[in-house]
């Protein structure tokens, strides 16, 4: 799959007209339909006006190739973390609500369970050995302070998951570090849970988290891996089509801080690349 074309088809092409004449000539061609400019993401020439114009130093850094694929994968992980955060926060809210109405819930549970038992017996379901019934009974009989601390713990965990999802979605460097550290800290707990009971859900969650830690740490060169941040920045600039064309013409682009204008294509990605 060509991720560059896929993203261009969804977001549109990024065509930039540099003021440097030699570089401008390398990115522009004349066609019977009019002038065409080269897209900085997919590399094709397309008829139309450029989406930006100015010195090459001010051009947006458009992620492409493997960096673009990595960005898509990180955002898929962000969606998974966001869904998990939502479920955990809903669980925390449910515990807070249950704590306030525990007596009513306990009364309803004790009254309704005998009514369900004959139906369960007919279908061969043993309520006494049911893990669901056991869990509900344990929660109902738990102390009020225990429920409070459990709800607080779930709320904190949900907020951490939400922060992780936000950092990954925005492709921030700190979000990648946060995701690796937070996910790695949870792996020992998941391993311990497997020693108590092996389920497909627990095994799947453990595998996903291990793969996520290794993938983010290695692909983003975190903690000094594979050359660290310097190698990561060099790799991003090596695939920048504008900088490749500049180097081919014997020039070099010197990025200056503070040159991104509001609404400029790729501005947020350039901020992320500097980090």
Coordinates of C-alpha atoms in Angstrom, one line a residue:
X1 CA 0.0 0.0 0.0
X2 CA 1.3 3.5 -0.9
X3 CA 0.5 5.4 2.3
X4 CA 1.6 8.7 0.6
X5 CA -1.1 8.4 -2.1
X6 CA -3.7 7.2 0.4
X7 CA -3.2 10.3 2.6
X8 CA -3.0 12.7 -0.3
X9 CA -6.3 11.2 -1.6
X10 CA -7.9 12.0 1.7
X11 CA -6.3 15.3 2.7
X12 CA -5.1 16.7 -0.7
X13 CA -1.7 17.3 -2.1
X14 CA 0.9 19.6 -0.5
X15 CA 2.5 21.7 -3.2
X16 CA 5.0 24.4 -2.2
X17 CA 6.5 27.0 -4.4
X18 CA 10.0 28.1 -3.1
X19 CA 11.3 31.5 -3.9
X20 CA 14.7 30.1 -4.9
X21 CA 14.6 30.0 -8.7
X22 CA 16.7 26.8 -9.2
X23 CA 14.7 24.8 -6.6
X24 CA 11.5 26.3 -7.9
X25 CA 12.3 25.0 -11.4
X26 CA 12.8 21.5 -10.1
X27 CA 9.4 21.4 -8.5
X28 CA 7.4 23.0 -11.4
X29 CA 6.6 21.9 -14.9
X30 CA 4.5 23.3 -17.7
X31 CA 1.7 21.2 -19.2
X32 CA -1.0 21.8 -21.8
X33 CA -3.4 22.2 -18.9
X34 CA -1.2 24.8 -17.1
X35 CA 1.6 24.7 -14.6
X36 CA 1.9 21.6 -12.4
X37 CA 3.7 21.4 -9.1
X38 CA 5.2 18.5 -7.3
X39 CA 3.5 17.2 -4.2
X40 CA 5.9 17.1 -1.2
X41 CA 4.1 14.0 0.1
X42 CA 3.5 11.6 -2.8
X43 CA 6.1 13.1 -5.2
X44 CA 3.7 13.4 -8.2
X45 CA 3.1 16.5 -10.4
X46 CA -0.4 18.0 -10.3
X47 CA -1.9 20.8 -12.2
X48 CA -3.0 23.7 -10.0
X49 CA -1.8 26.5 -7.8
X50 CA 0.7 25.6 -5.0
X51 CA -0.7 25.4 -1.5
X52 CA 2.2 27.5 -0.1
X53 CA 4.9 29.8 -1.2
X54 CA 8.0 31.3 0.3
X55 CA 11.7 30.5 1.1
X56 CA 12.6 26.9 1.2
X57 CA 13.6 27.3 4.9
X58 CA 9.9 28.1 5.7
X59 CA 8.5 25.1 3.8
X60 CA 6.5 22.6 5.8
X61 CA 8.1 19.3 6.7
X62 CA 5.6 16.8 5.3
X63 CA 6.0 13.3 6.7
X64 CA 6.0 10.6 4.0
X65 CA 7.1 7.0 3.4
X66 CA 7.8 5.0 6.5
X67 CA 7.4 8.0 8.8
X68 CA 3.8 8.4 7.5
X69 CA 3.1 4.7 8.1
X70 CA 4.4 5.0 11.6
X71 CA 2.2 8.0 12.2
X72 CA -0.9 6.1 11.1
X73 CA 0.0 3.1 13.4
X74 CA 0.5 5.5 16.3
X75 CA -2.9 7.0 15.8
X76 CA -4.5 3.6 15.6
X77 CA -2.9 2.9 19.0
X78 CA -4.2 6.3 20.2
X79 CA -7.7 5.2 19.3
X80 CA -7.3 2.0 21.2
X81 CA -6.0 3.9 24.2
X82 CA -8.8 6.4 23.9
X83 CA -11.5 3.7 23.9
X84 CA -9.8 2.0 26.9
X85 CA -9.7 5.3 28.8
X86 CA -13.5 5.9 28.1
X87 CA -14.4 2.4 29.4
X88 CA -12.2 2.8 32.5
X89 CA -13.6 6.2 33.3
X90 CA -17.2 4.9 32.8
X91 CA -16.3 2.1 35.3
X92 CA -15.0 4.6 37.8
X93 CA -18.2 6.7 37.4
X94 CA -20.3 3.5 37.9
X95 CA -18.4 2.7 41.1
X96 CA -19.0 6.2 42.5
X97 CA -22.7 5.9 41.7
X98 CA -22.9 2.3 43.1
X99 CA -21.2 3.5 46.3
X100 CA -24.0 6.0 46.8
X101 CA -26.8 3.5 46.2
X102 CA -25.2 0.3 47.4
X103 CA -28.1 -0.7 49.8
X104 CA -30.7 -0.5 47.0
X105 CA -28.5 -2.5 44.6
X106 CA -27.8 -5.2 47.2
X107 CA -31.5 -5.5 48.0
X108 CA -32.3 -5.8 44.3
X109 CA -29.6 -8.4 43.8
X110 CA -30.7 -10.5 46.8
X111 CA -34.4 -10.4 45.6
X112 CA -33.7 -11.1 41.9
X113 CA -31.1 -13.8 42.2
X114 CA -33.6 -16.5 43.5
X115 CA -35.9 -15.6 40.6
X116 CA -33.1 -16.2 38.0
X117 CA -32.0 -19.5 39.6
X118 CA -34.8 -21.8 38.1
X119 CA -34.1 -20.5 34.6
X120 CA -30.3 -21.0 35.1
X121 CA -30.9 -24.6 36.4
X122 CA -33.0 -25.4 33.3
X123 CA -30.2 -24.3 30.9
X124 CA -27.5 -26.0 33.0
X125 CA -25.9 -22.8 34.3
X126 CA -24.6 -23.0 37.9
X127 CA -25.1 -19.6 39.5
X128 CA -23.1 -20.7 42.6
X129 CA -20.0 -21.3 40.5
X130 CA -20.5 -18.2 38.2
X131 CA -17.6 -15.8 38.2
X132 CA -19.9 -13.0 37.3
X133 CA -22.2 -13.6 40.3
X134 CA -19.2 -14.0 42.5
X135 CA -17.8 -10.7 41.3
X136 CA -21.0 -8.8 41.8
X137 CA -21.4 -10.3 45.3
X138 CA -17.8 -9.3 46.2
X139 CA -18.4 -5.8 45.0
X140 CA -21.6 -5.4 46.9
X141 CA -20.1 -6.7 50.1
X142 CA -17.0 -4.6 49.9
X143 CA -16.4 -1.8 52.4
X144 CA -17.3 1.7 51.4
X145 CA -13.7 3.0 51.6
X146 CA -12.5 0.1 49.5
X147 CA -15.0 1.0 46.7
X148 CA -13.9 4.7 47.0
X149 CA -10.2 3.9 46.6
X150 CA -11.0 1.5 43.7
X151 CA -13.0 4.2 41.9
X152 CA -10.2 6.7 42.5
X153 CA -7.7 4.3 41.1
X154 CA -9.8 3.6 38.0
X155 CA -10.3 7.4 37.5
X156 CA -6.5 8.0 37.7
X157 CA -5.8 5.1 35.3
X158 CA -8.4 6.4 32.9
X159 CA -6.9 9.9 32.9
X160 CA -3.4 8.5 32.2
X161 CA -4.8 6.5 29.3
X162 CA -6.4 9.6 28.0
X163 CA -3.1 11.6 28.2
X164 CA -1.3 8.8 26.4
X165 CA -4.0 8.7 23.7
X166 CA -3.7 12.5 23.2
X167 CA 0.1 12.4 22.9
X168 CA 0.0 9.6 20.4
X169 CA -2.7 11.1 18.3
X170 CA -0.9 14.5 18.1
X171 CA 2.4 12.6 17.3
X172 CA 4.2 14.3 20.1
X173 CA 7.6 13.1 21.2
X174 CA 6.6 13.2 24.9
X175 CA 3.5 11.2 24.0
X176 CA 5.7 8.4 22.6
X177 CA 7.8 8.3 25.8
X178 CA 4.7 8.4 27.9
X179 CA 3.2 5.6 26.0
X180 CA 6.3 3.4 26.3
X181 CA 6.8 4.0 30.0
X182 CA 3.1 3.7 31.0
X183 CA 2.6 0.5 28.9
X184 CA 5.8 -1.1 30.1
X185 CA 4.8 -0.5 33.8
X186 CA 1.5 -2.4 33.2
X187 CA 3.1 -5.4 31.6
X188 CA 4.2 -7.1 35.0
X189 CA 0.6 -6.7 36.2
X190 CA -0.7 -8.4 33.1
X191 CA 1.8 -11.2 33.5
X192 CA 0.7 -11.7 37.1
X193 CA -2.9 -11.9 36.0
X194 CA -2.0 -14.7 33.6
X195 CA -0.5 -16.7 36.4
X196 CA -3.9 -16.6 38.1
X197 CA -6.0 -17.4 35.1
X198 CA -5.2 -17.6 31.4
X199 CA -7.8 -16.1 29.1
X200 CA -7.7 -15.1 25.4
X201 CA -8.5 -11.5 26.3
X202 CA -5.6 -11.3 28.8
X203 CA -3.1 -13.0 26.4
X204 CA -4.2 -10.7 23.6
X205 CA -3.8 -7.5 25.8
X206 CA -0.4 -8.6 26.9
X207 CA 0.8 -9.3 23.3
X208 CA -0.5 -6.0 22.0
X209 CA 1.2 -4.0 24.8
X210 CA 4.5 -5.8 24.4
X211 CA 4.4 -5.2 20.6
X212 CA 3.4 -1.6 21.1
X213 CA 6.3 -1.0 23.5
X214 CA 8.9 -2.5 21.2
X215 CA 7.5 -0.9 18.1
X216 CA 7.4 2.6 19.5
X217 CA 10.7 2.4 21.2
X218 CA 12.5 1.1 18.2
X219 CA 10.8 2.9 15.4
X220 CA 11.0 6.3 17.2
X221 CA 14.5 5.6 18.5
X222 CA 13.6 6.4 22.1
X223 CA 16.0 6.1 25.0
X224 CA 19.0 6.3 22.7
X225 CA 18.0 3.2 20.7
X226 CA 19.2 2.9 17.1
X227 CA 21.1 6.2 17.3
X228 CA 18.6 8.1 19.5
X229 CA 17.0 11.4 18.7
X230 CA 19.7 12.7 16.3
X231 CA 19.3 9.6 14.1
X232 CA 15.5 10.0 14.3
X233 CA 15.7 13.6 13.1
X234 CA 18.2 12.7 10.3
X235 CA 15.9 10.0 9.1
X236 CA 12.9 12.3 8.9
X237 CA 14.9 14.9 6.9
X238 CA 16.3 12.3 4.6
X239 CA 12.8 11.5 3.3
X240 CA 11.8 15.1 2.9
X241 CA 11.3 15.5 -0.8
X242 CA 12.0 19.2 -0.7
X243 CA 15.3 18.7 1.1
X244 CA 16.3 15.9 -1.3
X245 CA 15.7 18.2 -4.3
X246 CA 17.6 21.0 -2.6
X247 CA 20.6 18.7 -2.0
X248 CA 20.5 17.5 -5.6
X249 CA 20.8 21.1 -6.7
X250 CA 23.8 21.6 -4.4
X251 CA 22.0 23.6 -1.7
X252 CA 20.9 23.0 1.8
X253 CA 17.9 23.9 3.9
X254 CA 18.5 25.5 7.3
X255 CA 15.4 25.2 9.5
X256 CA 14.7 28.2 11.6
X257 CA 12.5 28.1 14.7
X258 CA 9.3 30.1 14.8
X259 CA 8.7 30.1 11.1
X260 CA 5.4 28.2 11.1
X261 CA 2.4 30.3 10.4
X262 CA -1.1 29.5 11.6
X263 CA -2.9 27.1 9.3
X264 CA 0.3 26.3 7.3
X265 CA 0.1 22.8 5.9
X266 CA 2.3 20.4 8.0
X267 CA 3.0 23.0 10.6
X268 CA 2.0 20.8 13.5
X269 CA 4.1 18.0 12.1
X270 CA 7.1 20.3 11.8
X271 CA 6.7 21.2 15.5
X272 CA 6.7 17.5 16.3
X273 CA 9.8 16.8 14.2
X274 CA 11.7 19.5 16.1
X275 CA 10.8 17.9 19.4

